[in-house]
PDB file of C-alpha atoms in Angstrom:
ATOM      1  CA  UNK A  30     121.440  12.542  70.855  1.00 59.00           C
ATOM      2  CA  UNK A  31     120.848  12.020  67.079  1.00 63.00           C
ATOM      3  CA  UNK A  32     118.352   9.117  67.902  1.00 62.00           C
ATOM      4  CA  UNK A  33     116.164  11.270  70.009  1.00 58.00           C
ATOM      5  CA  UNK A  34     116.174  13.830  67.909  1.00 60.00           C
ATOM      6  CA  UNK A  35     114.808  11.769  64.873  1.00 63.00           C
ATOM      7  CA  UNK A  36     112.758   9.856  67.384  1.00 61.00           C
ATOM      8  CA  UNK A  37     110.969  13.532  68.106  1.00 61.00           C
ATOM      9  CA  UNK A  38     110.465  14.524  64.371  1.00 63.00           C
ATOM     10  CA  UNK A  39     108.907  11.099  63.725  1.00 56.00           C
ATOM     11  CA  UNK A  40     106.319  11.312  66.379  1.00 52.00           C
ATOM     12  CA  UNK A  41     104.905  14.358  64.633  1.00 52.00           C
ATOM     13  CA  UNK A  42     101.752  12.636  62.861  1.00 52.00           C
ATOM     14  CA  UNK A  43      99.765  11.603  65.523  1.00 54.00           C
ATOM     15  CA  UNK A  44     101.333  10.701  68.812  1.00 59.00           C
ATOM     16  CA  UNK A  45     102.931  14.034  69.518  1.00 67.00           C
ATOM     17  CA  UNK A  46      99.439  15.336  70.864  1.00 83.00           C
ATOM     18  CA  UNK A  47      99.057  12.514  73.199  1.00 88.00           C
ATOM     19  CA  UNK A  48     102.714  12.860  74.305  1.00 88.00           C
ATOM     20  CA  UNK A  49     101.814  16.387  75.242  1.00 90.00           C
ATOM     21  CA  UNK A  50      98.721  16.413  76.845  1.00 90.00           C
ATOM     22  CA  UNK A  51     100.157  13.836  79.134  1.00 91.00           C
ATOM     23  CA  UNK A  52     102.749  16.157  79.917  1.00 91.00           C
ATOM     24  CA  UNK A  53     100.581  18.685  80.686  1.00 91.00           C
ATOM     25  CA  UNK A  54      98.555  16.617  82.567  1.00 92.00           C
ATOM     26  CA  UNK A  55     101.918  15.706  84.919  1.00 92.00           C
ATOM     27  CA  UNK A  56     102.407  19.442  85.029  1.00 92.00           C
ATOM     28  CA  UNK A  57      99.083  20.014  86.201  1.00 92.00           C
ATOM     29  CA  UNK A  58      99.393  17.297  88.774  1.00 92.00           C
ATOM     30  CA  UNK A  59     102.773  18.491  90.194  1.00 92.00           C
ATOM     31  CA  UNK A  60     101.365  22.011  90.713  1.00 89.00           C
ATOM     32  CA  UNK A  61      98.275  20.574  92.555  1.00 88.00           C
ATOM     33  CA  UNK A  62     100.807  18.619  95.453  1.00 89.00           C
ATOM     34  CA  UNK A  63     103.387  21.092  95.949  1.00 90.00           C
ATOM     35  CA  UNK A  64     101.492  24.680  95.868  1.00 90.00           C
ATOM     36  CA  UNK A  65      97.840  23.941  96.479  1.00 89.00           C
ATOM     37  CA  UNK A  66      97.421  20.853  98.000  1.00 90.00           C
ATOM     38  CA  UNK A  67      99.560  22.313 101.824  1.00 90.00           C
ATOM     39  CA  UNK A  68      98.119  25.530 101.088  1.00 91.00           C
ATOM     40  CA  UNK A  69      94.343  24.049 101.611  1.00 91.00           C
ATOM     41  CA  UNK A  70      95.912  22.112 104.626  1.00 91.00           C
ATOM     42  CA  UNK A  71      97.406  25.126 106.117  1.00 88.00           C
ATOM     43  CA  UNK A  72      94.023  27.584 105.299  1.00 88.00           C
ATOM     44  CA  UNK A  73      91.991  24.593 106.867  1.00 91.00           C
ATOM     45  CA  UNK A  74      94.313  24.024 110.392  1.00 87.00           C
ATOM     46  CA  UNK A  75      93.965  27.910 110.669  1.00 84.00           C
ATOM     47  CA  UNK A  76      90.080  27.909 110.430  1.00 87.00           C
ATOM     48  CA  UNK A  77      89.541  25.055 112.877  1.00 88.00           C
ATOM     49  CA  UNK A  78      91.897  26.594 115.453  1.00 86.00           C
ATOM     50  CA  UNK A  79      90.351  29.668 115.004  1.00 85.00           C
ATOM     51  CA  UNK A  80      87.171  28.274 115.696  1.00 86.00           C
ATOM     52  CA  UNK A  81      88.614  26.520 119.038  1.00 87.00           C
ATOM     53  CA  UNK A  82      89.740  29.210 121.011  1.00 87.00           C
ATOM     54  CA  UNK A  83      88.717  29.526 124.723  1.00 88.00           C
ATOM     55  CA  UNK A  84      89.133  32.247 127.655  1.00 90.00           C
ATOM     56  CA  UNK A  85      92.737  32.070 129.187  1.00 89.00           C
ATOM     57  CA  UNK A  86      94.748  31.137 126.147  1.00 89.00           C
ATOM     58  CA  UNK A  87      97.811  33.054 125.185  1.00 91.00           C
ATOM     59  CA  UNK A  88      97.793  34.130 121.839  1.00 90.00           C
ATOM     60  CA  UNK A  89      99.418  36.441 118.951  1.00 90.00           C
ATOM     61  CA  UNK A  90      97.249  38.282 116.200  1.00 89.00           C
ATOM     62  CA  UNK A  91      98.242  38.594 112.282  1.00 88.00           C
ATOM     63  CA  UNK A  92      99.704  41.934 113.565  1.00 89.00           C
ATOM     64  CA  UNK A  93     101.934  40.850 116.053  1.00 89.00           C
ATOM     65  CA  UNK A  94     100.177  41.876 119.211  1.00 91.00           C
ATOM     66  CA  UNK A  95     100.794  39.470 122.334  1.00 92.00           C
ATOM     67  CA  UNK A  96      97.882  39.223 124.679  1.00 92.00           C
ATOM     68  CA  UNK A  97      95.351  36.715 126.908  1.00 93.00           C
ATOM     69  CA  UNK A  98      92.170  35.929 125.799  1.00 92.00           C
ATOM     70  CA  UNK A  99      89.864  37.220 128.237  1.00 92.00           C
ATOM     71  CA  UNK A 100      86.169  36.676 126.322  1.00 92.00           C
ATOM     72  CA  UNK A 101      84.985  34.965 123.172  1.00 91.00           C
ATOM     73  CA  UNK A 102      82.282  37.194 121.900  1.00 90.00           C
ATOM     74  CA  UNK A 103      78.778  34.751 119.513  1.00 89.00           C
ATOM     75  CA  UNK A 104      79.544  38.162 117.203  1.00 91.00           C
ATOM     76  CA  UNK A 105      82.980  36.461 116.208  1.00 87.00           C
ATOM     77  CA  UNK A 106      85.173  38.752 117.884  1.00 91.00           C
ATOM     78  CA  UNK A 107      87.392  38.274 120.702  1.00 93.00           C
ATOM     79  CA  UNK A 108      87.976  40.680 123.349  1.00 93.00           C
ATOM     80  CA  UNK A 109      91.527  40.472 124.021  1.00 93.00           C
ATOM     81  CA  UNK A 110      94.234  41.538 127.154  1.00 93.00           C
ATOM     82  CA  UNK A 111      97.450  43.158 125.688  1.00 92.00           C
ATOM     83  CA  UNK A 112      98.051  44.525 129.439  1.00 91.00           C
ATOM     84  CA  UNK A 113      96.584  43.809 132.916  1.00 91.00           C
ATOM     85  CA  UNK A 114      93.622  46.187 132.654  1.00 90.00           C
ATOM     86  CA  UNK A 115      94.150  46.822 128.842  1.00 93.00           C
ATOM     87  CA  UNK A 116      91.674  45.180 126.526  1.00 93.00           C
ATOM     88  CA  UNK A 117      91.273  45.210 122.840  1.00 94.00           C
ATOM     89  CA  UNK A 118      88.225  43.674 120.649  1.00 94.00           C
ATOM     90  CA  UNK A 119      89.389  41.573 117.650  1.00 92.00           C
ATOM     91  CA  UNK A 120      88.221  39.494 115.238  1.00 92.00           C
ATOM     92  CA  UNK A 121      88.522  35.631 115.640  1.00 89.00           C
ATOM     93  CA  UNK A 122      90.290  35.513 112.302  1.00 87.00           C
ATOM     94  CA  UNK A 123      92.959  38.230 112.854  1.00 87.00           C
ATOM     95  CA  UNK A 124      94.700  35.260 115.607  1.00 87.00           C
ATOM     96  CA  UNK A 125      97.202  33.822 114.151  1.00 84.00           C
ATOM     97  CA  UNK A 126      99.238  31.615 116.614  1.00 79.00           C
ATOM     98  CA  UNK A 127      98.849  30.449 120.246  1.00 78.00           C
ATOM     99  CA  UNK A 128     101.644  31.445 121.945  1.00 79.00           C
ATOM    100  CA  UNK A 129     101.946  29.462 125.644  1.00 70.00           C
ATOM    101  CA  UNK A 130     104.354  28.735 127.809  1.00 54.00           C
ATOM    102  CA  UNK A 131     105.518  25.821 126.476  1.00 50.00           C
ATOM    103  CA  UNK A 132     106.363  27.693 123.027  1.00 58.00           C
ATOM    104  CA  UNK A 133     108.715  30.236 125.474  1.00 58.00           C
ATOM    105  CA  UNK A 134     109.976  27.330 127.137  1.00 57.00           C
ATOM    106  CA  UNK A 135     111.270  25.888 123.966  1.00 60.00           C
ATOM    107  CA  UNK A 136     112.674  29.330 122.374  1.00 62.00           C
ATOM    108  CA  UNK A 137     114.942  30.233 125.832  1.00 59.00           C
ATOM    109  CA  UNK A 138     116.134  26.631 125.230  1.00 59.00           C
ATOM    110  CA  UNK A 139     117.591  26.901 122.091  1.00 62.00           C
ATOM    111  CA  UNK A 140     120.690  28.468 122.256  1.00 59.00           C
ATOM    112  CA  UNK A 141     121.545  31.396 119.703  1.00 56.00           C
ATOM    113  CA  UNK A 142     124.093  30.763 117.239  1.00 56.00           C
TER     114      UNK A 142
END
């Protein structure tokens, strides 16, 4: 413990700068992978499917509301079915997940704990 400590106070005339720019450099470079990095990944899979969806897919908006696609609009909204005979007119970027019947299929499965 003594060494490092002595080793620290020596490295105080000129490669204690270096030591910590490289440190902040590592710092920097950490924060990049684990916060931004999936964050761009997850903003980017989120535009492209939003710029995929068709008539006839089951989806759920960033409010929670279940419904069928039933027209994509060139104005970048989506008229949506909430009920047989119900419709609502959205934006494209207010879906946030498609929910089909596979997705129920696998959530029935899975047995509550």
């Amino acid at each position: 413990m003594t060494s490092l400590v002595i080793f620290l106070q020596a490295g105080g005339a000129g490669g204690g700068g270096t030591m910590q720019l490289v440190l902040l450099g590592g710092m920097i470079l950490i924060f990049w992978l684990f916060m931004i990095r999936p964050q761009a990944k997850k903003a980017k899979a989120a535009k492209e499917f939003q710029a995929n969806l068709q008539k006839g897919e089951r989806v759920v908006t960033i409010a929670g509301i279940h419904g069928k696609i039933n027209k994509v609009n060139e104005d970048g909204t989506i008229d949506l079915e909430t009920s047989p005979g119900s419709y609502i007119k959205i934006e494209k970027s207010a879906i946030s997940i498609e929910w089909t019947n596979n997705v129920n299929k696998n959530n029935a499965a899975t047995p509550a704990k």
